[in-house]
Amino acid sequence: GSEMCIRDSTLDGKTCTPNYLTIASTYNKEKNERYLMANKSLATAPADQTILVTGGAGFIGSHTCVELLEQGYNVVVVDDLSNSSEEAIRRIGEITGKPEKLTFYQVDILDREVLDKVFAAHDIDAIIHFAGFKAVGESTQKPLEYYWNNVTGSLVLFDVARNHDVKNIIFSSSATVYGDPEMIPITEDCPKHEATNPYGETKSMLERILTDLHRADPEWNVVLLRYFNPIGAHESGRIGEDPKGIPNNLLPYVAQVATGKLECIQVFGDDYPTPDGTGVRDYIHVVDLARGHVKALDFMGGKVGTGKAIGLGSIEGPVAEDGTRSGVAIFNLGTGTGSSVLEVIKSFEQACGKELQYRIIERRPGDIAENYAACDKAATELGWVAEYDLARMCADAWNWQSQNPNGYNA
Ligand code: NAD
Ligand code: WQD
């Protein structure tokens, strides 16, 4: 195939180029023929379904795999381990006691041929798409890498999925698409704003791309989940967030101050128009977030909710005879409660039983004062509400961090 040609270093440019052009044009024809084939049914029981989890070794992905396995789903993970460890996969099997229902492939979603083999080897019913780069600051330095990995990688994934008639997809979007939000709490009626960094723009673009896929072929069954600030860890303390290098996000930074790896928390500004002057965010326990994905699968299969288009951008599409929905459904996943940086530090001090050093420095460019979600749509349509409060999030994060001070690297 064309990609094998590009990747195969034993082929020289001369044989490669004409070959590529020929194969590319045949390929497009095939795509058109297969264009309107049926989507997979989601009306069956979890034990009869296989979910492809891209980025399943990562922070949110690993917790979602645990919840899926606990509900009885079969899980196939593709992850290139660019920001994660295979040890997470092993521990998902250990926590759930169901390693036989979990298959892992170390695959880059940009690698069309290998991805195609994964779809050929497994009867995949739906995709939960986490794979991508996520560091806001880094994305401003490496825009090409971010657009290439996040956007091109997703395009390859969607195309291969379509060629295997898999059109059920849950996408990891972000509250970042609201920019500096027009309303607080943020409902799904809140208009999107232009992203302030390439990372955020990839999320916005992918929301649009998936929406356009549904518009062109109404069998696409798309759920866009806009996460607020996921933190915490599984209660076992065996899986959690393991950022490489010095953490950019508040919680892992605080946790590393608590273990003594870092010295002092830097609070980015205390002159915001918020109760204590520090930034307010909607922190959500990663296990709650993971469970939201399981509910989204129920929603896609027509097992919960009405499927009505609620909020800006959601589309109600035709429903298959077995109840499998189609459309574009957008949900905020948060707790509905905002916490300030100082409140987070206090709560973490309680969890770890130590006083944590911090100092106030200047604002971080691009930060907003406050954001938190309105969670009514997820409550009524998904039957999902976050259960865990900030104290529990910090306790679980500390349990993970103190047992694994170097993350997955023993
Ligand atoms: P993470 O980095 O821990 O997980 C992403 C996973 O994707 C990693 O395991 C990484 O190795 C893998 N990956 C990256 N590029 C890949 C590629 N080309 N092919 C295969 N695998 C690849 O991040 P996370 O916090 O678990 O986030 C998961 C998703 O949720 C991301 O899409 C992220 O943008 C989104 N999100 C995260 C947050 C957050 O604050 N953590 C908030 C909103 C949205
Ligand atoms: C939280 C608060 C900081 C670090 C980011 C992305 C967003 C989404 C979630 C992916 C803010 C303050 C932070 C520190 C601090 N990710 N802070 N000292 O910026 O709300 O959201 O992650 O989609 O797109 O932008 O999260 O954890 O970086 O910051 O004072 O060392 O903590 O100013 O108020 P943020 P964060």
CSV table of C-alpha atoms and ligand atoms in Angstrom, one decimal:
chain,number,residue,atom,x,y,z
A,1,GLY,CA,0.0,0.0,0.0
A,2,SER,CA,1.0,3.6,-0.3
A,3,GLU,CA,2.0,4.1,3.4
A,4,MET,CA,4.1,1.0,3.4
A,5,CYS,CA,5.9,2.5,0.5
A,6,ILE,CA,6.6,5.7,2.5
A,7,ARG,CA,7.6,3.9,5.6
A,8,ASP,CA,9.7,1.2,3.9
A,9,SER,CA,13.2,2.6,4.0
A,10,THR,CA,14.4,-0.1,1.6
A,11,LEU,CA,12.4,1.4,-1.3
A,12,ASP,CA,14.1,4.3,-3.0
A,13,GLY,CA,12.3,7.5,-4.0
A,14,LYS,CA,12.0,6.5,-7.6
A,15,THR,CA,9.9,3.3,-7.1
A,16,CYS,CA,8.1,4.9,-4.3
A,17,THR,CA,6.6,8.0,-5.9
A,18,PRO,CA,4.7,6.6,-8.9
A,19,ASN,CA,3.6,3.7,-6.8
A,20,TYR,CA,2.1,6.0,-4.2
A,21,LEU,CA,0.1,8.0,-6.8
A,22,THR,CA,-1.4,4.9,-8.4
A,23,ILE,CA,-2.4,3.3,-5.1
A,24,ALA,CA,-3.8,6.5,-3.7
A,25,SER,CA,-6.3,6.9,-6.5
A,26,THR,CA,-7.5,3.3,-6.3
A,27,TYR,CA,-7.9,3.8,-2.6
A,28,ASN,CA,-10.2,6.8,-2.9
A,29,LYS,CA,-12.5,4.8,-5.2
A,30,GLU,CA,-12.8,2.0,-2.6
A,31,LYS,CA,-13.6,4.6,0.0
A,32,ASN,CA,-16.5,5.9,-2.0
A,33,GLU,CA,-18.0,2.4,-2.5
A,34,ARG,CA,-17.9,1.6,1.1
A,35,TYR,CA,-19.1,5.0,2.1
A,36,LEU,CA,-22.7,4.2,3.2
A,37,MET,CA,-22.3,0.8,4.7
A,38,ALA,CA,-24.0,0.1,8.0
A,39,ASN,CA,-22.7,1.3,11.3
A,40,LYS,CA,-22.2,-1.1,14.2
A,41,SER,CA,-25.0,-1.8,16.6
A,42,LEU,CA,-24.7,-0.7,20.2
A,43,ALA,CA,-27.9,-2.3,21.3
A,44,THR,CA,-26.1,-5.4,22.6
A,45,ALA,CA,-24.8,-6.2,26.1
A,46,PRO,CA,-21.4,-5.0,27.1
A,47,ALA,CA,-20.0,-8.5,27.1
A,48,ASP,CA,-20.8,-8.7,23.4
A,49,GLN,CA,-19.1,-5.4,22.5
A,50,THR,CA,-15.5,-4.5,21.9
A,51,ILE,CA,-14.4,-0.9,22.5
A,52,LEU,CA,-11.3,0.5,20.9
A,53,VAL,CA,-9.6,2.9,23.3
A,54,THR,CA,-6.9,5.0,21.7
A,55,GLY,CA,-4.5,6.5,24.2
A,56,GLY,CA,-5.7,3.9,26.7
A,57,ALA,CA,-2.4,3.7,28.5
A,58,GLY,CA,-2.7,7.4,29.4
A,59,PHE,CA,-4.1,9.1,32.5
A,60,ILE,CA,-7.8,9.3,31.6
A,61,GLY,CA,-7.7,6.3,29.2
A,62,SER,CA,-6.3,3.9,31.8
A,63,HIS,CA,-9.1,4.8,34.2
A,64,THR,CA,-11.7,4.5,31.5
A,65,CYS,CA,-10.4,1.0,30.6
A,66,VAL,CA,-10.9,-0.1,34.2
A,67,GLU,CA,-14.5,1.1,34.2
A,68,LEU,CA,-15.2,-0.5,30.8
A,69,LEU,CA,-13.8,-3.9,31.9
A,70,GLU,CA,-15.7,-3.7,35.1
A,71,GLN,CA,-18.9,-3.2,33.1
A,72,GLY,CA,-18.1,-6.3,31.1
A,73,TYR,CA,-16.8,-4.7,27.8
A,74,ASN,CA,-14.0,-6.2,25.8
A,75,VAL,CA,-11.3,-3.6,25.4
A,76,VAL,CA,-8.6,-3.1,22.7
A,77,VAL,CA,-6.1,-0.4,23.5
A,78,VAL,CA,-3.9,1.3,20.9
A,79,ASP,CA,-1.3,3.6,22.3
A,80,ASP,CA,2.2,4.5,21.1
A,81,LEU,CA,3.4,5.1,24.7
A,82,SER,CA,4.6,8.6,23.7
A,83,ASN,CA,3.3,9.9,27.0
A,84,SER,CA,2.6,6.7,29.0
A,85,SER,CA,3.9,3.4,30.1
A,86,GLU,CA,3.0,-0.2,29.3
A,87,GLU,CA,3.0,-0.8,33.1
A,88,ALA,CA,-0.3,1.1,33.2
A,89,ILE,CA,-1.8,-1.6,30.9
A,90,ARG,CA,-0.5,-4.4,33.1
A,91,ARG,CA,-2.1,-2.7,36.2
A,92,ILE,CA,-5.4,-2.2,34.5
A,93,GLY,CA,-5.5,-6.0,34.1
A,94,GLU,CA,-4.4,-6.4,37.7
A,95,ILE,CA,-7.0,-4.0,39.2
A,96,THR,CA,-9.9,-5.5,37.3
A,97,GLY,CA,-8.8,-9.1,37.4
A,98,LYS,CA,-9.8,-9.3,33.7
A,99,PRO,CA,-6.6,-9.2,31.7
A,100,GLU,CA,-8.0,-11.6,29.2
A,101,LYS,CA,-10.6,-9.1,28.1
A,102,LEU,CA,-7.9,-6.5,27.4
A,103,THR,CA,-5.7,-6.4,24.3
A,104,PHE,CA,-2.9,-3.9,24.0
A,105,TYR,CA,-1.1,-2.8,20.8
A,106,GLN,CA,1.7,-0.3,20.8
A,107,VAL,CA,0.6,1.5,17.7
A,108,ASP,CA,0.8,5.1,16.5
A,109,ILE,CA,-2.6,6.1,15.2
A,110,LEU,CA,-0.8,7.8,12.3
A,111,ASP,CA,0.2,4.3,11.1
A,112,ARG,CA,-2.7,3.5,8.9
A,113,GLU,CA,-1.6,0.0,7.9
A,114,VAL,CA,-1.1,-1.3,11.4
A,115,LEU,CA,-4.3,0.4,12.6
A,116,ASP,CA,-6.1,-1.3,9.7
A,117,LYS,CA,-4.8,-4.6,11.0
A,118,VAL,CA,-6.1,-3.9,14.4
A,119,PHE,CA,-9.6,-3.2,13.0
A,120,ALA,CA,-9.3,-6.4,10.9
A,121,ALA,CA,-8.3,-8.5,13.9
A,122,HIS,CA,-11.1,-7.3,16.2
A,123,ASP,CA,-14.8,-6.7,15.7
A,124,ILE,CA,-14.8,-3.2,17.1
A,125,ASP,CA,-18.1,-1.7,17.9
A,126,ALA,CA,-17.2,1.8,19.2
A,127,ILE,CA,-14.1,4.0,19.6
A,128,ILE,CA,-13.2,6.1,22.6
A,129,HIS,CA,-10.5,8.4,21.2
A,130,PHE,CA,-8.1,9.8,23.8
A,131,ALA,CA,-4.8,9.6,21.8
A,132,GLY,CA,-3.2,13.0,21.3
A,133,PHE,CA,-0.7,15.5,22.7
A,134,LYS,CA,-2.1,17.7,25.5
A,135,ALA,CA,0.4,20.2,26.8
A,136,VAL,CA,-0.9,23.7,26.1
A,137,GLY,CA,2.5,25.5,26.5
A,138,GLU,CA,4.4,22.9,24.4
A,139,SER,CA,1.8,23.3,21.6
A,140,THR,CA,2.7,26.9,21.1
A,141,GLN,CA,6.3,25.9,20.6
A,142,LYS,CA,5.5,22.8,18.4
A,143,PRO,CA,2.4,23.6,16.5
A,144,LEU,CA,3.2,21.4,13.5
A,145,GLU,CA,3.7,18.4,15.8
A,146,TYR,CA,0.5,19.1,17.6
A,147,TYR,CA,-1.6,19.5,14.4
A,148,TRP,CA,0.0,16.5,12.9
A,149,ASN,CA,-0.4,14.2,15.8
A,150,ASN,CA,-3.8,15.3,16.9
A,151,VAL,CA,-5.6,16.3,13.7
A,152,THR,CA,-3.8,14.1,11.1
A,153,GLY,CA,-3.7,11.1,13.5
A,154,SER,CA,-7.4,11.5,14.1
A,155,LEU,CA,-8.2,11.7,10.4
A,156,VAL,CA,-6.3,8.5,9.8
A,157,LEU,CA,-8.2,6.9,12.7
A,158,PHE,CA,-11.6,8.0,11.4
A,159,ASP,CA,-10.9,6.9,7.9
A,160,VAL,CA,-9.7,3.4,8.9
A,161,ALA,CA,-12.7,3.1,11.2
A,162,ARG,CA,-15.1,4.1,8.4
A,163,ASN,CA,-13.5,1.5,6.1
A,164,HIS,CA,-14.4,-1.1,8.8
A,165,ASP,CA,-18.0,0.3,9.2
A,166,VAL,CA,-17.2,1.6,12.7
A,167,LYS,CA,-19.0,5.0,13.0
A,168,ASN,CA,-19.6,5.1,16.8
A,169,ILE,CA,-17.1,7.4,18.4
A,170,ILE,CA,-16.6,9.3,21.7
A,171,PHE,CA,-14.0,12.1,21.5
A,172,SER,CA,-12.0,13.6,24.3
A,173,SER,CA,-12.7,17.3,23.9
A,174,SER,CA,-12.1,20.0,26.5
A,175,ALA,CA,-13.6,23.0,28.2
A,176,THR,CA,-10.8,24.9,26.5
A,177,VAL,CA,-13.1,25.2,23.4
A,178,TYR,CA,-15.2,27.7,25.4
A,179,GLY,CA,-12.1,30.0,25.7
A,180,ASP,CA,-12.8,32.8,28.1
A,181,PRO,CA,-16.4,31.6,28.7
A,182,GLU,CA,-19.4,33.9,28.0
A,183,MET,CA,-21.3,32.4,30.9
A,184,ILE,CA,-20.6,30.8,34.2
A,185,PRO,CA,-21.5,28.1,35.0
A,186,ILE,CA,-20.8,27.0,31.4
A,187,THR,CA,-23.8,25.2,29.8
A,188,GLU,CA,-23.6,23.5,26.4
A,189,ASP,CA,-25.4,26.5,25.1
A,190,CYS,CA,-22.3,28.6,25.6
A,191,PRO,CA,-20.7,29.6,22.3
A,192,LYS,CA,-17.2,28.3,21.5
A,193,HIS,CA,-14.5,30.9,21.3
A,194,GLU,CA,-11.4,30.9,19.3
A,195,ALA,CA,-8.7,28.8,20.9
A,196,THR,CA,-5.8,30.7,22.4
A,197,ASN,CA,-3.2,27.9,21.6
A,198,PRO,CA,-2.7,25.2,19.0
A,199,TYR,CA,-3.6,22.4,21.4
A,200,GLY,CA,-7.0,23.9,22.0
A,201,GLU,CA,-7.5,24.6,18.3
A,202,THR,CA,-6.9,20.8,17.6
A,203,LYS,CA,-9.9,20.1,19.9
A,204,SER,CA,-12.1,22.6,18.2
A,205,MET,CA,-11.1,21.4,14.8
A,206,LEU,CA,-11.8,17.8,15.7
A,207,GLU,CA,-15.2,18.7,17.0
A,208,ARG,CA,-15.9,20.3,13.7
A,209,ILE,CA,-14.5,17.4,11.7
A,210,LEU,CA,-16.6,14.9,13.5
A,211,THR,CA,-19.7,17.1,13.1
A,212,ASP,CA,-19.1,17.3,9.4
A,213,LEU,CA,-18.7,13.5,9.2
A,214,HIS,CA,-22.1,13.1,10.7
A,215,ARG,CA,-23.6,15.8,8.4
A,216,ALA,CA,-22.2,13.9,5.3
A,217,ASP,CA,-23.1,10.4,6.5
A,218,PRO,CA,-25.9,10.5,9.2
A,219,GLU,CA,-24.9,7.1,10.4
A,220,TRP,CA,-22.0,8.6,12.3
A,221,ASN,CA,-22.8,8.5,16.0
A,222,VAL,CA,-20.6,11.1,17.7
A,223,VAL,CA,-20.3,12.1,21.3
A,224,LEU,CA,-18.1,15.0,22.1
A,225,LEU,CA,-17.1,15.1,25.8
A,226,ARG,CA,-15.8,18.4,27.1
A,227,TYR,CA,-13.7,17.6,30.2
A,228,PHE,CA,-13.1,20.3,32.8
A,229,ASN,CA,-10.0,19.6,35.0
A,230,PRO,CA,-9.5,15.9,35.6
A,231,ILE,CA,-7.4,15.0,38.7
A,232,GLY,CA,-7.3,12.2,41.3
A,233,ALA,CA,-6.5,8.5,40.7
A,234,HIS,CA,-8.1,5.1,41.1
A,235,GLU,CA,-8.7,4.2,44.7
A,236,SER,CA,-6.3,1.3,44.5
A,237,GLY,CA,-3.4,3.8,44.0
A,238,ARG,CA,-2.1,1.5,41.3
A,239,ILE,CA,-2.9,3.8,38.3
A,240,GLY,CA,-2.7,7.6,38.2
A,241,GLU,CA,-1.3,10.6,36.4
A,242,ASP,CA,2.4,10.3,35.5
A,243,PRO,CA,3.6,13.4,33.7
A,244,LYS,CA,7.0,13.4,32.1
A,245,GLY,CA,9.3,16.1,33.5
A,246,ILE,CA,8.1,19.0,35.6
A,247,PRO,CA,4.3,19.0,35.6
A,248,ASN,CA,2.5,21.9,33.9
A,249,ASN,CA,-0.8,21.3,35.6
A,250,LEU,CA,-1.6,22.3,39.2
A,251,LEU,CA,-2.4,18.9,40.8
A,252,PRO,CA,0.6,16.9,39.7
A,253,TYR,CA,2.8,19.8,40.7
A,254,VAL,CA,1.3,20.0,44.2
A,255,ALA,CA,1.6,16.2,44.5
A,256,GLN,CA,5.3,16.4,43.7
A,257,VAL,CA,5.8,19.1,46.3
A,258,ALA,CA,4.1,16.9,48.8
A,259,THR,CA,6.5,14.0,48.0
A,260,GLY,CA,9.5,16.4,48.2
A,261,LYS,CA,10.4,16.0,44.6
A,262,LEU,CA,9.6,19.7,44.0
A,263,GLU,CA,10.1,22.5,46.5
A,264,CYS,CA,7.5,25.1,46.3
A,265,ILE,CA,4.2,25.5,44.5
A,266,GLN,CA,4.0,28.6,42.3
A,267,VAL,CA,0.6,30.2,42.4
A,268,PHE,CA,0.0,32.0,39.1
A,269,GLY,CA,-1.6,35.2,40.3
A,270,ASP,CA,-3.8,36.3,43.2
A,271,ASP,CA,-5.4,39.3,41.7
A,272,TYR,CA,-8.2,37.6,39.7
A,273,PRO,CA,-11.8,38.7,40.3
A,274,THR,CA,-12.4,35.5,42.3
A,275,PRO,CA,-13.2,35.1,46.1
A,276,ASP,CA,-9.5,34.7,47.1
A,277,GLY,CA,-7.9,36.2,44.0
A,278,THR,CA,-6.6,32.9,42.6
A,279,GLY,CA,-7.9,31.0,39.6
A,280,VAL,CA,-11.0,28.9,40.0
A,281,ARG,CA,-11.5,25.6,38.1
A,282,ASP,CA,-13.9,22.7,38.0
A,283,TYR,CA,-11.7,19.8,39.2
A,284,ILE,CA,-13.3,16.4,38.5
A,285,HIS,CA,-12.2,13.0,39.8
A,286,VAL,CA,-10.8,10.9,36.9
A,287,VAL,CA,-12.9,7.9,38.0
A,288,ASP,CA,-16.1,10.0,37.7
A,289,LEU,CA,-14.9,11.2,34.3
A,290,ALA,CA,-14.2,7.6,33.2
A,291,ARG,CA,-17.7,6.6,34.2
A,292,GLY,CA,-19.1,9.4,32.1
A,293,HIS,CA,-17.6,7.5,29.1
A,294,VAL,CA,-19.4,4.3,30.0
A,295,LYS,CA,-22.6,6.3,30.2
A,296,ALA,CA,-21.9,7.9,26.9
A,297,LEU,CA,-21.8,4.4,25.4
A,298,ASP,CA,-25.2,3.6,26.9
A,299,PHE,CA,-26.5,6.9,25.4
A,300,MET,CA,-25.1,6.0,22.0
A,301,GLY,CA,-26.9,2.6,22.1
A,302,GLY,CA,-30.2,4.4,23.0
A,303,LYS,CA,-30.2,2.8,26.5
A,304,VAL,CA,-30.4,6.2,28.3
A,305,GLY,CA,-31.6,9.7,27.6
A,306,THR,CA,-33.8,11.1,24.8
A,307,GLY,CA,-31.1,11.8,22.2
A,308,LYS,CA,-32.6,15.3,21.6
A,309,ALA,CA,-30.3,18.0,20.4
A,310,ILE,CA,-29.7,20.1,23.5
A,311,GLY,CA,-27.3,23.1,23.4
A,312,LEU,CA,-25.2,24.6,20.6
A,313,GLY,CA,-23.8,22.2,18.1
A,314,SER,CA,-25.6,19.0,19.1
A,315,ILE,CA,-27.5,17.3,16.3
A,316,GLU,CA,-30.2,14.7,16.7
A,317,GLY,CA,-29.8,12.1,13.9
A,318,PRO,CA,-31.8,9.1,12.8
A,319,VAL,CA,-32.1,6.2,15.2
A,320,ALA,CA,-31.5,2.6,13.9
A,321,GLU,CA,-34.2,0.0,14.5
A,322,ASP,CA,-32.3,-1.6,17.4
A,323,GLY,CA,-32.1,1.8,19.1
A,324,THR,CA,-28.5,2.7,18.2
A,325,ARG,CA,-28.5,6.5,17.8
A,326,SER,CA,-26.7,8.7,15.4
A,327,GLY,CA,-26.0,12.4,15.6
A,328,VAL,CA,-23.7,14.7,17.4
A,329,ALA,CA,-24.1,14.9,21.2
A,330,ILE,CA,-22.1,17.3,23.2
A,331,PHE,CA,-21.7,17.1,27.0
A,332,ASN,CA,-19.7,19.0,29.6
A,333,LEU,CA,-18.2,16.6,32.1
A,334,GLY,CA,-17.4,18.5,35.4
A,335,THR,CA,-18.7,18.7,38.9
A,336,GLY,CA,-20.4,22.1,38.7
A,337,THR,CA,-18.3,23.3,41.6
A,338,GLY,CA,-15.3,25.7,41.2
A,339,SER,CA,-12.3,25.5,43.5
A,340,SER,CA,-9.5,28.1,43.8
A,341,VAL,CA,-5.8,27.3,43.6
A,342,LEU,CA,-5.5,28.0,47.4
A,343,GLU,CA,-8.4,25.7,48.1
A,344,VAL,CA,-6.8,23.0,46.2
A,345,ILE,CA,-3.5,23.4,48.1
A,346,LYS,CA,-5.4,23.4,51.4
A,347,SER,CA,-7.3,20.3,50.5
A,348,PHE,CA,-4.1,18.5,49.4
A,349,GLU,CA,-2.4,19.5,52.7
A,350,GLN,CA,-5.3,17.7,54.5
A,351,ALA,CA,-4.9,14.7,52.3
A,352,CYS,CA,-1.1,14.3,52.8
A,353,GLY,CA,-1.0,15.6,56.4
A,354,LYS,CA,1.8,18.1,55.6
A,355,GLU,CA,2.1,21.8,55.1
A,356,LEU,CA,3.0,22.7,51.5
A,357,GLN,CA,5.2,25.6,50.6
A,358,TYR,CA,3.8,28.0,48.0
A,359,ARG,CA,4.4,31.5,46.8
A,360,ILE,CA,2.4,33.8,44.7
A,361,ILE,CA,4.0,34.8,41.4
A,362,GLU,CA,2.7,36.6,38.3
A,363,ARG,CA,-0.3,35.4,36.2
A,364,ARG,CA,0.4,32.7,33.6
A,365,PRO,CA,-0.3,34.1,30.2
A,366,GLY,CA,-3.5,32.8,28.6
A,367,ASP,CA,-5.1,31.8,31.9
A,368,ILE,CA,-8.7,32.8,32.6
A,369,ALA,CA,-10.0,33.8,36.1
A,370,GLU,CA,-12.7,31.2,36.5
A,371,ASN,CA,-14.5,28.3,34.8
A,372,TYR,CA,-16.9,25.7,35.9
A,373,ALA,CA,-19.5,23.5,34.3
A,374,ALA,CA,-23.2,23.3,34.3
A,375,CYS,CA,-23.8,19.6,34.4
A,376,ASP,CA,-27.5,19.4,33.9
A,377,LYS,CA,-27.4,17.9,30.4
A,378,ALA,CA,-25.1,15.0,31.4
A,379,ALA,CA,-27.4,14.4,34.4
A,380,THR,CA,-30.6,14.2,32.4
A,381,GLU,CA,-29.4,12.6,29.2
A,382,LEU,CA,-26.6,10.4,30.4
A,383,GLY,CA,-27.9,9.8,33.9
A,384,TRP,CA,-24.4,10.7,35.1
A,385,VAL,CA,-23.3,13.0,37.9
A,386,ALA,CA,-19.9,13.3,39.5
A,387,GLU,CA,-19.8,11.6,42.9
A,388,TYR,CA,-16.4,12.5,44.4
A,389,ASP,CA,-15.5,15.9,46.0
A,390,LEU,CA,-12.2,17.7,46.1
A,391,ALA,CA,-11.2,16.1,49.4
A,392,ARG,CA,-11.6,12.6,47.8
A,393,MET,CA,-9.8,13.7,44.6
A,394,CYS,CA,-6.8,14.9,46.7
A,395,ALA,CA,-6.8,11.8,48.9
A,396,ASP,CA,-6.8,9.5,45.9
A,397,ALA,CA,-4.1,11.6,44.1
A,398,TRP,CA,-1.9,11.4,47.3
A,399,ASN,CA,-2.5,7.7,47.6
A,400,TRP,CA,-1.2,7.2,44.1
A,401,GLN,CA,1.6,9.7,44.4
A,402,SER,CA,2.9,8.4,47.7
A,403,GLN,CA,2.9,4.8,46.6
A,404,ASN,CA,4.4,5.7,43.2
A,405,PRO,CA,6.6,8.7,43.8
A,406,ASN,CA,8.3,8.1,40.4
A,407,GLY,CA,5.1,7.2,38.6
A,408,TYR,CA,5.4,4.0,36.7
A,409,ASN,CA,9.2,4.0,36.7
A,410,ALA,CA,9.9,2.0,39.8
B,1,NAD,P1,-2.3,11.4,28.4
B,1,NAD,O1,-1.1,12.0,27.7
B,1,NAD,O2,-2.0,10.8,29.7
B,1,NAD,O3,-3.0,10.3,27.4
B,1,NAD,C1,-2.9,10.4,26.0
B,1,NAD,C2,-2.4,9.1,25.5
B,1,NAD,O4,-2.3,9.1,24.1
B,1,NAD,C3,-1.0,8.8,26.0
B,1,NAD,O5,-0.9,7.5,26.6
B,1,NAD,C4,-0.1,8.9,24.7
B,1,NAD,O6,1.0,7.9,24.8
B,1,NAD,C5,-1.1,8.5,23.7
B,1,NAD,N1,-0.8,9.1,22.3
B,1,NAD,C6,-0.5,10.3,22.0
B,1,NAD,N2,-0.3,10.4,20.7
B,1,NAD,C7,-0.6,9.2,20.1
B,1,NAD,C8,-0.6,8.6,18.8
B,1,NAD,N3,-0.2,9.3,17.8
B,1,NAD,N4,-0.9,7.3,18.7
B,1,NAD,C9,-1.2,6.5,19.7
B,1,NAD,N5,-1.2,7.0,21.0
B,1,NAD,C10,-0.9,8.3,21.2
B,1,NAD,O7,-3.4,12.5,28.5
B,1,NAD,P2,-4.8,12.4,29.3
B,1,NAD,O8,-4.8,13.5,30.3
B,1,NAD,O9,-5.2,11.1,29.6
B,1,NAD,O10,-5.8,13.0,28.1
B,1,NAD,C11,-6.5,12.1,27.3
B,1,NAD,C12,-7.3,12.9,26.3
B,1,NAD,O11,-8.1,13.8,27.0
B,1,NAD,C13,-6.4,13.8,25.4
B,1,NAD,O12,-7.0,13.8,24.1
B,1,NAD,C14,-6.5,15.1,26.0
B,1,NAD,O13,-6.3,16.2,25.1
B,1,NAD,C15,-7.9,15.1,26.5
B,1,NAD,N6,-8.2,16.1,27.6
B,1,NAD,C16,-7.4,16.0,28.7
B,1,NAD,C17,-7.6,16.9,29.8
B,1,NAD,C18,-6.6,16.9,31.0
B,1,NAD,O14,-6.6,17.9,31.7
B,1,NAD,N7,-5.9,15.8,31.3
B,1,NAD,C19,-8.6,17.8,29.7
B,1,NAD,C20,-9.4,17.8,28.6
B,1,NAD,C21,-9.2,17.0,27.5
B,2,WQD,C1,-5.3,25.2,37.1
B,2,WQD,C2,-5.2,26.4,37.9
B,2,WQD,C3,-3.6,28.0,37.1
B,2,WQD,C4,-0.1,25.3,37.8
B,2,WQD,C5,-5.5,22.9,31.5
B,2,WQD,C6,-5.7,23.1,30.0
B,2,WQD,C7,-7.1,22.7,29.7
B,2,WQD,C8,-7.4,21.3,30.1
B,2,WQD,C9,-7.1,21.1,31.6
B,2,WQD,C10,-6.8,19.8,28.4
B,2,WQD,C11,-5.1,27.7,37.1
B,2,WQD,C12,-3.2,27.5,38.4
B,2,WQD,C13,-1.4,25.9,37.7
B,2,WQD,C14,0.8,25.9,38.7
B,2,WQD,C15,-0.9,27.5,39.4
B,2,WQD,N1,-6.6,20.4,29.4
B,2,WQD,N2,-1.8,26.9,38.5
B,2,WQD,N3,0.3,26.9,39.5
B,2,WQD,O1,-5.0,25.7,32.9
B,2,WQD,O2,-7.2,25.2,34.0
B,2,WQD,O3,-6.4,23.7,32.2
B,2,WQD,O4,-5.7,21.5,31.8
B,2,WQD,O5,-7.7,20.0,27.6
B,2,WQD,O6,-7.2,22.9,28.3
B,2,WQD,O7,-5.5,24.5,29.7
B,2,WQD,O8,-5.2,23.7,34.4
B,2,WQD,O9,-3.9,22.6,36.1
B,2,WQD,O10,-2.7,24.1,34.5
B,2,WQD,O11,-4.2,25.1,36.1
B,2,WQD,O12,-1.2,28.4,40.1
B,2,WQD,O13,1.9,25.4,38.9
B,2,WQD,O14,-4.0,26.4,38.7
B,2,WQD,O15,-3.3,29.3,36.9
B,2,WQD,O16,-5.7,28.7,37.7
B,2,WQD,P1,-5.9,24.7,33.4
B,2,WQD,P2,-3.9,23.8,35.3
